[in-house]
Amino acid sequence: MSAGRERKRVLIVGEEPSARDKMRILLGSTGCECTVASNLQQALATLDQRKFDAIVLDTQPSSPQFTEMISRISESDPNLLKRLVLVTEEGRDLESKDLAERHSLPRVQRKFLLQQLWSSLESLFRPAAVLQNVTDVARLVSDSLRDPLPAGVRASYDRSRKLLYASGSLTVGILLEPEADSNRIALTGQILDSAKPDRRFEGIPVTLQGWKGPVARATAGEFGEFRFDFNFESIISLLIRFAEAHRITILLPALKRARRRTEG
């Protein structure tokens, strides 16, 4: 969290002390002011005394009290319920999964806690007033063209390029494949949400943009997959529109025209 920015107050609720401490240290390192509670009564009493920007609810060990807590928050402060993140155990916590789907709550798997918790919270902190026509520019996480080849492996004729972008809990994987001896390029991609692994993206519009404007449009499939085939352009980008108020722009590295192979 940058200097001069207001510290976000986060209530961490969970029965396991070591898990609470891990989350407190993690979020504290990002500049959050954390308060911990070990049970429903303590959490509700704390909520009566102080205002919080978000709640992290650790659902392990599973407890019916958590359902009651969410109901109480929904009644007293519906806006706070929109900033509640569940920490769950993959494949073993069907009750929590049902709870998350019923209230549209983001989930973070325990094994990915360090990677996903802050990004999930950060996406919830954006003020509603700022959400009008917000376009986030995704950051480039990895690029196969820049990754060094393993020792002893020579460069091959594989012209494909793999890119991975991230914006909050959303990730977009992209594969670029220039067609041999052609001016055409195939681009395939997939959208995923690390905070909501079961999220579906069917119908999400994706626009391929070139130097002069839109080149082509596609819609994502159920699992976030999309594809474009287009004539070579050195400067291209993608615009993914999740809602009128939330869009992500992906700026691809400058492309180079594939060289034709020579016979010999």
PDB file of C-alpha atoms in Angstrom:
ATOM      1  CA  MET A   1       0.000   0.000   0.000  1.00  0.00           C
ATOM      2  CA  SER A   2       1.493   3.287  -1.115  1.00  0.00           C
ATOM      3  CA  ALA A   3       2.510   6.037   1.255  1.00  0.00           C
ATOM      4  CA  GLY A   4      -0.170   8.572   2.114  1.00  0.00           C
ATOM      5  CA  ARG A   5      -2.955   6.117   1.373  1.00  0.00           C
ATOM      6  CA  GLU A   6      -5.483   5.403   4.090  1.00  0.00           C
ATOM      7  CA  ARG A   7      -4.834   2.121   5.879  1.00  0.00           C
ATOM      8  CA  LYS A   8      -7.545  -0.455   5.323  1.00  0.00           C
ATOM      9  CA  ARG A   9      -9.022  -1.997   8.466  1.00  0.00           C
ATOM     10  CA  VAL A  10      -9.519  -5.748   8.137  1.00  0.00           C
ATOM     11  CA  LEU A  11     -11.222  -8.102  10.607  1.00  0.00           C
ATOM     12  CA  ILE A  12      -9.787 -11.632  10.504  1.00  0.00           C
ATOM     13  CA  VAL A  13     -12.101 -14.311  11.942  1.00  0.00           C
ATOM     14  CA  GLY A  14     -10.980 -17.900  12.491  1.00  0.00           C
ATOM     15  CA  GLU A  15     -10.618 -20.557  15.151  1.00  0.00           C
ATOM     16  CA  GLU A  16      -7.060 -21.623  14.310  1.00  0.00           C
ATOM     17  CA  PRO A  17      -4.478 -19.282  15.965  1.00  0.00           C
ATOM     18  CA  SER A  18      -1.627 -20.073  13.564  1.00  0.00           C
ATOM     19  CA  ALA A  19      -3.834 -19.392  10.538  1.00  0.00           C
ATOM     20  CA  ARG A  20      -5.008 -16.078  12.011  1.00  0.00           C
ATOM     21  CA  ASP A  21      -1.415 -15.015  12.694  1.00  0.00           C
ATOM     22  CA  LYS A  22      -0.313 -15.919   9.167  1.00  0.00           C
ATOM     23  CA  MET A  23      -3.061 -13.776   7.641  1.00  0.00           C
ATOM     24  CA  ARG A  24      -2.430 -10.925  10.080  1.00  0.00           C
ATOM     25  CA  ILE A  25       1.284 -10.830   9.197  1.00  0.00           C
ATOM     26  CA  LEU A  26       0.573 -11.101   5.453  1.00  0.00           C
ATOM     27  CA  LEU A  27      -2.008  -8.301   5.377  1.00  0.00           C
ATOM     28  CA  GLY A  28      -0.012  -6.197   7.827  1.00  0.00           C
ATOM     29  CA  SER A  29       2.901  -6.269   5.388  1.00  0.00           C
ATOM     30  CA  THR A  30       0.647  -4.655   2.752  1.00  0.00           C
ATOM     31  CA  GLY A  31      -0.252  -1.804   5.107  1.00  0.00           C
ATOM     32  CA  CYS A  32      -3.574  -3.114   6.444  1.00  0.00           C
ATOM     33  CA  GLU A  33      -4.589  -2.584  10.064  1.00  0.00           C
ATOM     34  CA  CYS A  34      -5.729  -6.025  11.228  1.00  0.00           C
ATOM     35  CA  THR A  35      -7.937  -7.110  14.136  1.00  0.00           C
ATOM     36  CA  VAL A  36      -8.436 -10.801  14.935  1.00  0.00           C
ATOM     37  CA  ALA A  37     -11.404 -12.665  16.421  1.00  0.00           C
ATOM     38  CA  SER A  38     -11.566 -16.363  17.257  1.00  0.00           C
ATOM     39  CA  ASN A  39     -15.334 -16.915  17.303  1.00  0.00           C
ATOM     40  CA  LEU A  40     -18.718 -15.513  16.322  1.00  0.00           C
ATOM     41  CA  GLN A  41     -19.422 -13.669  19.573  1.00  0.00           C
ATOM     42  CA  GLN A  42     -16.034 -11.957  19.600  1.00  0.00           C
ATOM     43  CA  ALA A  43     -16.346 -11.003  15.936  1.00  0.00           C
ATOM     44  CA  LEU A  44     -19.830  -9.515  16.319  1.00  0.00           C
ATOM     45  CA  ALA A  45     -18.809  -7.614  19.456  1.00  0.00           C
ATOM     46  CA  THR A  46     -15.827  -6.185  17.572  1.00  0.00           C
ATOM     47  CA  LEU A  47     -18.039  -5.164  14.658  1.00  0.00           C
ATOM     48  CA  ASP A  48     -20.316  -3.298  17.077  1.00  0.00           C
ATOM     49  CA  GLN A  49     -17.352  -1.307  18.379  1.00  0.00           C
ATOM     50  CA  ARG A  50     -15.440  -0.524  15.186  1.00  0.00           C
ATOM     51  CA  LYS A  51     -15.934  -0.036  11.470  1.00  0.00           C
ATOM     52  CA  PHE A  52     -14.034  -2.290   9.057  1.00  0.00           C
ATOM     53  CA  ASP A  53     -13.250  -2.095   5.363  1.00  0.00           C
ATOM     54  CA  ALA A  54     -13.269  -5.871   4.886  1.00  0.00           C
ATOM     55  CA  ILE A  55     -13.576  -9.224   6.647  1.00  0.00           C
ATOM     56  CA  VAL A  56     -11.539 -12.378   6.081  1.00  0.00           C
ATOM     57  CA  LEU A  57     -13.439 -15.433   7.325  1.00  0.00           C
ATOM     58  CA  ASP A  58     -11.480 -18.666   7.793  1.00  0.00           C
ATOM     59  CA  THR A  59     -13.999 -21.482   7.479  1.00  0.00           C
ATOM     60  CA  GLN A  60     -11.725 -24.175   8.935  1.00  0.00           C
ATOM     61  CA  PRO A  61     -12.594 -25.921  11.123  1.00  0.00           C
ATOM     62  CA  SER A  62     -16.065 -25.710   9.580  1.00  0.00           C
ATOM     63  CA  SER A  63     -18.646 -24.255  11.903  1.00  0.00           C
ATOM     64  CA  PRO A  64     -22.376 -23.471  11.516  1.00  0.00           C
ATOM     65  CA  GLN A  65     -21.621 -20.232  13.359  1.00  0.00           C
ATOM     66  CA  PHE A  66     -20.112 -18.821  10.175  1.00  0.00           C
ATOM     67  CA  THR A  67     -23.485 -19.064   8.408  1.00  0.00           C
ATOM     68  CA  GLU A  68     -25.051 -17.140  11.272  1.00  0.00           C
ATOM     69  CA  MET A  69     -22.319 -14.509  11.123  1.00  0.00           C
ATOM     70  CA  ILE A  70     -22.843 -13.893   7.421  1.00  0.00           C
ATOM     71  CA  SER A  71     -26.589 -13.577   8.010  1.00  0.00           C
ATOM     72  CA  ARG A  72     -25.999 -11.046  10.793  1.00  0.00           C
ATOM     73  CA  ILE A  73     -23.629  -8.993   8.626  1.00  0.00           C
ATOM     74  CA  SER A  74     -26.098  -9.101   5.738  1.00  0.00           C
ATOM     75  CA  GLU A  75     -28.792  -7.645   8.006  1.00  0.00           C
ATOM     76  CA  SER A  76     -26.675  -4.993   9.722  1.00  0.00           C
ATOM     77  CA  ASP A  77     -24.265  -3.892   6.961  1.00  0.00           C
ATOM     78  CA  PRO A  78     -24.966  -5.300   3.459  1.00  0.00           C
ATOM     79  CA  ASN A  79     -22.113  -3.244   1.987  1.00  0.00           C
ATOM     80  CA  LEU A  80     -19.602  -4.951   4.275  1.00  0.00           C
ATOM     81  CA  LEU A  81     -20.844  -8.326   3.066  1.00  0.00           C
ATOM     82  CA  LYS A  82     -19.644  -7.299  -0.408  1.00  0.00           C
ATOM     83  CA  ARG A  83     -16.126  -7.046   1.047  1.00  0.00           C
ATOM     84  CA  LEU A  84     -15.960 -10.455   2.746  1.00  0.00           C
ATOM     85  CA  VAL A  85     -13.475 -13.103   1.614  1.00  0.00           C
ATOM     86  CA  LEU A  86     -13.754 -16.784   2.562  1.00  0.00           C
ATOM     87  CA  VAL A  87     -10.668 -18.924   3.155  1.00  0.00           C
ATOM     88  CA  THR A  88     -11.516 -22.522   2.256  1.00  0.00           C
ATOM     89  CA  GLU A  89     -10.012 -25.974   1.878  1.00  0.00           C
ATOM     90  CA  GLU A  90     -10.103 -27.299  -1.674  1.00  0.00           C
ATOM     91  CA  GLY A  91     -12.543 -30.155  -2.230  1.00  0.00           C
ATOM     92  CA  ARG A  92     -13.315 -30.676   1.451  1.00  0.00           C
ATOM     93  CA  ASP A  93     -15.556 -27.769   2.333  1.00  0.00           C
ATOM     94  CA  LEU A  94     -18.830 -28.079   0.421  1.00  0.00           C
ATOM     95  CA  GLU A  95     -20.714 -26.017   2.993  1.00  0.00           C
ATOM     96  CA  SER A  96     -18.380 -23.059   2.488  1.00  0.00           C
ATOM     97  CA  LYS A  97     -18.588 -23.437  -1.292  1.00  0.00           C
ATOM     98  CA  ASP A  98     -22.380 -23.312  -1.120  1.00  0.00           C
ATOM     99  CA  LEU A  99     -22.168 -20.291   1.181  1.00  0.00           C
ATOM    100  CA  ALA A 100     -19.862 -18.450  -1.220  1.00  0.00           C
ATOM    101  CA  GLU A 101     -22.051 -19.134  -4.240  1.00  0.00           C
ATOM    102  CA  ARG A 102     -25.235 -18.126  -2.415  1.00  0.00           C
ATOM    103  CA  HIS A 103     -23.814 -14.729  -1.410  1.00  0.00           C
ATOM    104  CA  SER A 104     -21.389 -14.256  -4.386  1.00  0.00           C
ATOM    105  CA  LEU A 105     -18.393 -14.201  -2.041  1.00  0.00           C
ATOM    106  CA  PRO A 106     -14.801 -14.528  -3.305  1.00  0.00           C
ATOM    107  CA  ARG A 107     -12.962 -17.616  -2.043  1.00  0.00           C
ATOM    108  CA  VAL A 108      -9.256 -18.149  -1.447  1.00  0.00           C
ATOM    109  CA  GLN A 109      -7.918 -21.687  -1.235  1.00  0.00           C
ATOM    110  CA  ARG A 110      -5.744 -22.223   1.810  1.00  0.00           C
ATOM    111  CA  LYS A 111      -2.837 -23.623  -0.233  1.00  0.00           C
ATOM    112  CA  PHE A 112      -2.773 -20.384  -2.292  1.00  0.00           C
ATOM    113  CA  LEU A 113      -3.254 -18.053   0.680  1.00  0.00           C
ATOM    114  CA  LEU A 114      -0.026 -16.078   0.220  1.00  0.00           C
ATOM    115  CA  GLN A 115      -0.580 -15.622  -3.514  1.00  0.00           C
ATOM    116  CA  GLN A 116      -4.296 -14.823  -3.542  1.00  0.00           C
ATOM    117  CA  LEU A 117      -5.492 -13.228  -0.304  1.00  0.00           C
ATOM    118  CA  TRP A 118      -4.219  -9.686  -0.825  1.00  0.00           C
ATOM    119  CA  SER A 119      -5.151  -9.570  -4.530  1.00  0.00           C
ATOM    120  CA  SER A 120      -8.690 -10.693  -3.656  1.00  0.00           C
ATOM    121  CA  LEU A 121      -9.061  -8.010  -0.995  1.00  0.00           C
ATOM    122  CA  GLU A 122      -7.472  -5.306  -3.129  1.00  0.00           C
ATOM    123  CA  SER A 123     -10.073  -5.807  -5.863  1.00  0.00           C
ATOM    124  CA  LEU A 124     -12.827  -5.297  -3.265  1.00  0.00           C
ATOM    125  CA  PHE A 125     -11.377  -2.051  -1.892  1.00  0.00           C
ATOM    126  CA  ARG A 126     -11.975   0.007  -5.016  1.00  0.00           C
ATOM    127  CA  PRO A 127     -14.612   2.637  -4.170  1.00  0.00           C
ATOM    128  CA  ALA A 128     -17.936   2.301  -5.942  1.00  0.00           C
ATOM    129  CA  ALA A 129     -17.628   5.868  -7.239  1.00  0.00           C
ATOM    130  CA  VAL A 130     -14.432   4.939  -9.048  1.00  0.00           C
ATOM    131  CA  LEU A 131     -16.067   1.975 -10.751  1.00  0.00           C
ATOM    132  CA  GLN A 132     -17.617   4.056 -13.495  1.00  0.00           C
ATOM    133  CA  ASN A 133     -15.822   3.112 -16.717  1.00  0.00           C
ATOM    134  CA  VAL A 134     -12.815   1.735 -14.854  1.00  0.00           C
ATOM    135  CA  THR A 135     -10.258   0.175 -17.166  1.00  0.00           C
ATOM    136  CA  ASP A 136      -7.462  -1.698 -15.422  1.00  0.00           C
ATOM    137  CA  VAL A 137      -4.245  -2.326 -17.297  1.00  0.00           C
ATOM    138  CA  ALA A 138      -3.184  -5.897 -16.588  1.00  0.00           C
ATOM    139  CA  ARG A 139       0.461  -6.482 -15.679  1.00  0.00           C
ATOM    140  CA  LEU A 140       2.648  -8.917 -17.583  1.00  0.00           C
ATOM    141  CA  VAL A 141       3.606 -11.803 -15.278  1.00  0.00           C
ATOM    142  CA  SER A 142       5.553 -14.043 -17.668  1.00  0.00           C
ATOM    143  CA  ASP A 143       6.691 -14.143 -21.288  1.00  0.00           C
ATOM    144  CA  SER A 144       8.086 -17.328 -22.823  1.00  0.00           C
ATOM    145  CA  LEU A 145      10.230 -15.255 -25.204  1.00  0.00           C
ATOM    146  CA  ARG A 146      12.120 -13.843 -22.237  1.00  0.00           C
ATOM    147  CA  ASP A 147      12.325 -17.036 -20.198  1.00  0.00           C
ATOM    148  CA  PRO A 148      15.800 -18.600 -20.552  1.00  0.00           C
ATOM    149  CA  LEU A 149      15.997 -21.997 -22.200  1.00  0.00           C
ATOM    150  CA  PRO A 150      17.149 -24.918 -20.014  1.00  0.00           C
ATOM    151  CA  ALA A 151      20.874 -25.658 -20.109  1.00  0.00           C
ATOM    152  CA  GLY A 152      21.865 -27.662 -23.189  1.00  0.00           C
ATOM    153  CA  VAL A 153      18.651 -26.878 -25.104  1.00  0.00           C
ATOM    154  CA  ARG A 154      19.043 -25.038 -28.388  1.00  0.00           C
ATOM    155  CA  ALA A 155      16.493 -22.633 -29.817  1.00  0.00           C
ATOM    156  CA  SER A 156      13.979 -24.439 -32.037  1.00  0.00           C
ATOM    157  CA  TYR A 157      11.828 -23.317 -34.962  1.00  0.00           C
ATOM    158  CA  ASP A 158       8.835 -22.986 -32.620  1.00  0.00           C
ATOM    159  CA  ARG A 159       7.550 -19.457 -33.259  1.00  0.00           C
ATOM    160  CA  SER A 160       4.785 -19.601 -30.642  1.00  0.00           C
ATOM    161  CA  ARG A 161       4.846 -17.254 -27.667  1.00  0.00           C
ATOM    162  CA  LYS A 162       3.118 -17.696 -24.300  1.00  0.00           C
ATOM    163  CA  LEU A 163       2.147 -14.707 -22.167  1.00  0.00           C
ATOM    164  CA  LEU A 164       0.491 -14.476 -18.762  1.00  0.00           C
ATOM    165  CA  TYR A 165      -1.201 -11.325 -17.461  1.00  0.00           C
ATOM    166  CA  ALA A 166      -2.822 -10.540 -14.101  1.00  0.00           C
ATOM    167  CA  SER A 167      -5.180  -7.905 -12.739  1.00  0.00           C
ATOM    168  CA  GLY A 168      -6.284  -8.445  -9.155  1.00  0.00           C
ATOM    169  CA  SER A 169      -7.484 -12.037  -8.883  1.00  0.00           C
ATOM    170  CA  LEU A 170      -8.045 -12.297 -12.650  1.00  0.00           C
ATOM    171  CA  THR A 171      -5.436 -13.895 -14.899  1.00  0.00           C
ATOM    172  CA  VAL A 172      -5.364 -14.119 -18.684  1.00  0.00           C
ATOM    173  CA  GLY A 173      -3.158 -16.657 -20.447  1.00  0.00           C
ATOM    174  CA  ILE A 174      -2.362 -15.981 -24.100  1.00  0.00           C
ATOM    175  CA  LEU A 175      -0.771 -18.118 -26.823  1.00  0.00           C
ATOM    176  CA  LEU A 176       0.428 -16.415 -30.025  1.00  0.00           C
ATOM    177  CA  GLU A 177       1.083 -18.667 -33.036  1.00  0.00           C
ATOM    178  CA  PRO A 178       2.241 -17.107 -36.325  1.00  0.00           C
ATOM    179  CA  GLU A 179       1.219 -19.258 -39.284  1.00  0.00           C
ATOM    180  CA  ALA A 180       4.163 -20.592 -41.273  1.00  0.00           C
ATOM    181  CA  ASP A 181       4.906 -18.661 -44.475  1.00  0.00           C
ATOM    182  CA  SER A 182       1.885 -16.470 -43.884  1.00  0.00           C
ATOM    183  CA  ASN A 183       0.893 -13.008 -42.708  1.00  0.00           C
ATOM    184  CA  ARG A 184      -1.667 -14.502 -40.299  1.00  0.00           C
ATOM    185  CA  ILE A 185      -1.419 -14.889 -36.521  1.00  0.00           C
ATOM    186  CA  ALA A 186      -3.575 -17.065 -34.253  1.00  0.00           C
ATOM    187  CA  LEU A 187      -4.214 -15.798 -30.736  1.00  0.00           C
ATOM    188  CA  THR A 188      -5.887 -18.055 -28.164  1.00  0.00           C
ATOM    189  CA  GLY A 189      -6.537 -17.021 -24.584  1.00  0.00           C
ATOM    190  CA  GLN A 190      -8.239 -18.020 -21.355  1.00  0.00           C
ATOM    191  CA  ILE A 191      -9.586 -15.922 -18.488  1.00  0.00           C
ATOM    192  CA  LEU A 192      -9.432 -17.341 -14.939  1.00  0.00           C
ATOM    193  CA  ASP A 193     -10.313 -15.968 -11.499  1.00  0.00           C
ATOM    194  CA  SER A 194      -8.075 -17.278  -8.710  1.00  0.00           C
ATOM    195  CA  ALA A 195     -10.488 -15.959  -6.041  1.00  0.00           C
ATOM    196  CA  LYS A 196     -13.471 -17.730  -7.624  1.00  0.00           C
ATOM    197  CA  PRO A 197     -12.179 -20.932  -9.250  1.00  0.00           C
ATOM    198  CA  ASP A 198     -15.696 -21.974 -10.317  1.00  0.00           C
ATOM    199  CA  ARG A 199     -16.503 -18.652 -11.985  1.00  0.00           C
ATOM    200  CA  ARG A 200     -17.834 -18.883 -15.531  1.00  0.00           C
ATOM    201  CA  PHE A 201     -17.092 -16.326 -18.247  1.00  0.00           C
ATOM    202  CA  GLU A 202     -19.474 -17.348 -21.028  1.00  0.00           C
ATOM    203  CA  GLY A 203     -20.505 -14.371 -23.151  1.00  0.00           C
ATOM    204  CA  ILE A 204     -17.816 -11.955 -21.883  1.00  0.00           C
ATOM    205  CA  PRO A 205     -16.906  -9.708 -24.865  1.00  0.00           C
ATOM    206  CA  VAL A 206     -13.248  -9.545 -25.908  1.00  0.00           C
ATOM    207  CA  THR A 207     -12.027  -6.988 -28.457  1.00  0.00           C
ATOM    208  CA  LEU A 208      -8.759  -7.248 -30.376  1.00  0.00           C
ATOM    209  CA  GLN A 209      -7.464  -3.739 -31.052  1.00  0.00           C
ATOM    210  CA  GLY A 210      -4.793  -2.628 -33.488  1.00  0.00           C
ATOM    211  CA  TRP A 211      -3.025   0.656 -34.143  1.00  0.00           C
ATOM    212  CA  LYS A 212      -6.082   2.183 -35.865  1.00  0.00           C
ATOM    213  CA  GLY A 213      -8.805   0.708 -33.657  1.00  0.00           C
ATOM    214  CA  PRO A 214     -10.778  -2.548 -33.263  1.00  0.00           C
ATOM    215  CA  VAL A 215      -9.626  -5.409 -35.485  1.00  0.00           C
ATOM    216  CA  ALA A 216     -11.956  -8.201 -34.395  1.00  0.00           C
ATOM    217  CA  ARG A 217     -14.407  -9.148 -31.648  1.00  0.00           C
ATOM    218  CA  ALA A 218     -15.107 -12.441 -29.886  1.00  0.00           C
ATOM    219  CA  THR A 219     -16.978 -13.713 -26.857  1.00  0.00           C
ATOM    220  CA  ALA A 220     -15.464 -15.979 -24.206  1.00  0.00           C
ATOM    221  CA  GLY A 221     -16.689 -19.515 -23.739  1.00  0.00           C
ATOM    222  CA  GLU A 222     -17.924 -20.995 -20.465  1.00  0.00           C
ATOM    223  CA  PHE A 223     -14.404 -21.537 -19.142  1.00  0.00           C
ATOM    224  CA  GLY A 224     -13.062 -18.175 -20.313  1.00  0.00           C
ATOM    225  CA  GLU A 225     -11.534 -19.359 -23.591  1.00  0.00           C
ATOM    226  CA  PHE A 226     -11.428 -17.137 -26.707  1.00  0.00           C
ATOM    227  CA  ARG A 227      -9.628 -17.077 -30.068  1.00  0.00           C
ATOM    228  CA  PHE A 228      -8.668 -14.656 -32.837  1.00  0.00           C
ATOM    229  CA  ASP A 229      -7.089 -15.152 -36.278  1.00  0.00           C
ATOM    230  CA  PHE A 230      -5.833 -11.913 -37.775  1.00  0.00           C
ATOM    231  CA  ASN A 231      -3.402 -10.329 -40.203  1.00  0.00           C
ATOM    232  CA  PHE A 232      -0.084  -9.266 -38.716  1.00  0.00           C
ATOM    233  CA  GLU A 233      -0.004  -6.000 -36.788  1.00  0.00           C
ATOM    234  CA  SER A 234       2.985  -4.988 -34.700  1.00  0.00           C
ATOM    235  CA  ILE A 235       0.971  -3.197 -31.994  1.00  0.00           C
ATOM    236  CA  ILE A 236      -2.111  -4.965 -30.619  1.00  0.00           C
ATOM    237  CA  SER A 237      -4.055  -5.037 -27.382  1.00  0.00           C
ATOM    238  CA  LEU A 238      -7.068  -6.778 -25.894  1.00  0.00           C
ATOM    239  CA  LEU A 239     -10.024  -5.145 -24.162  1.00  0.00           C
ATOM    240  CA  ILE A 240     -12.049  -7.492 -21.936  1.00  0.00           C
ATOM    241  CA  ARG A 241     -15.350  -6.065 -20.722  1.00  0.00           C
ATOM    242  CA  PHE A 242     -16.685  -7.792 -17.595  1.00  0.00           C
ATOM    243  CA  ALA A 243     -19.346  -5.144 -16.989  1.00  0.00           C
ATOM    244  CA  GLU A 244     -20.021  -1.556 -17.985  1.00  0.00           C
ATOM    245  CA  ALA A 245     -18.020  -0.485 -14.933  1.00  0.00           C
ATOM    246  CA  HIS A 246     -15.168  -2.996 -15.138  1.00  0.00           C
ATOM    247  CA  ARG A 247     -12.856  -3.500 -18.087  1.00  0.00           C
ATOM    248  CA  ILE A 248      -9.326  -4.859 -18.425  1.00  0.00           C
ATOM    249  CA  THR A 249      -6.841  -3.809 -21.081  1.00  0.00           C
ATOM    250  CA  ILE A 250      -3.985  -6.107 -22.033  1.00  0.00           C
ATOM    251  CA  LEU A 251      -1.097  -4.446 -23.875  1.00  0.00           C
ATOM    252  CA  LEU A 252       0.834  -7.077 -25.811  1.00  0.00           C
ATOM    253  CA  PRO A 253       4.563  -6.664 -26.453  1.00  0.00           C
ATOM    254  CA  ALA A 254       5.433  -5.353 -29.906  1.00  0.00           C
ATOM    255  CA  LEU A 255       5.202  -8.215 -32.394  1.00  0.00           C
ATOM    256  CA  LYS A 256       7.731  -8.949 -35.120  1.00  0.00           C
ATOM    257  CA  ARG A 257       6.817 -10.381 -38.476  1.00  0.00           C
ATOM    258  CA  ALA A 258       7.811 -14.039 -38.726  1.00  0.00           C
ATOM    259  CA  ARG A 259      10.697 -14.652 -41.126  1.00  0.00           C
ATOM    260  CA  ARG A 260      10.089 -17.101 -43.924  1.00  0.00           C
ATOM    261  CA  ARG A 261      12.108 -20.266 -43.871  1.00  0.00           C
ATOM    262  CA  THR A 262      14.522 -20.705 -46.731  1.00  0.00           C
ATOM    263  CA  GLU A 263      15.026 -23.994 -48.454  1.00  0.00           C
ATOM    264  CA  GLY A 264      18.538 -25.261 -48.456  1.00  0.00           C
TER     265      GLY A 264
END
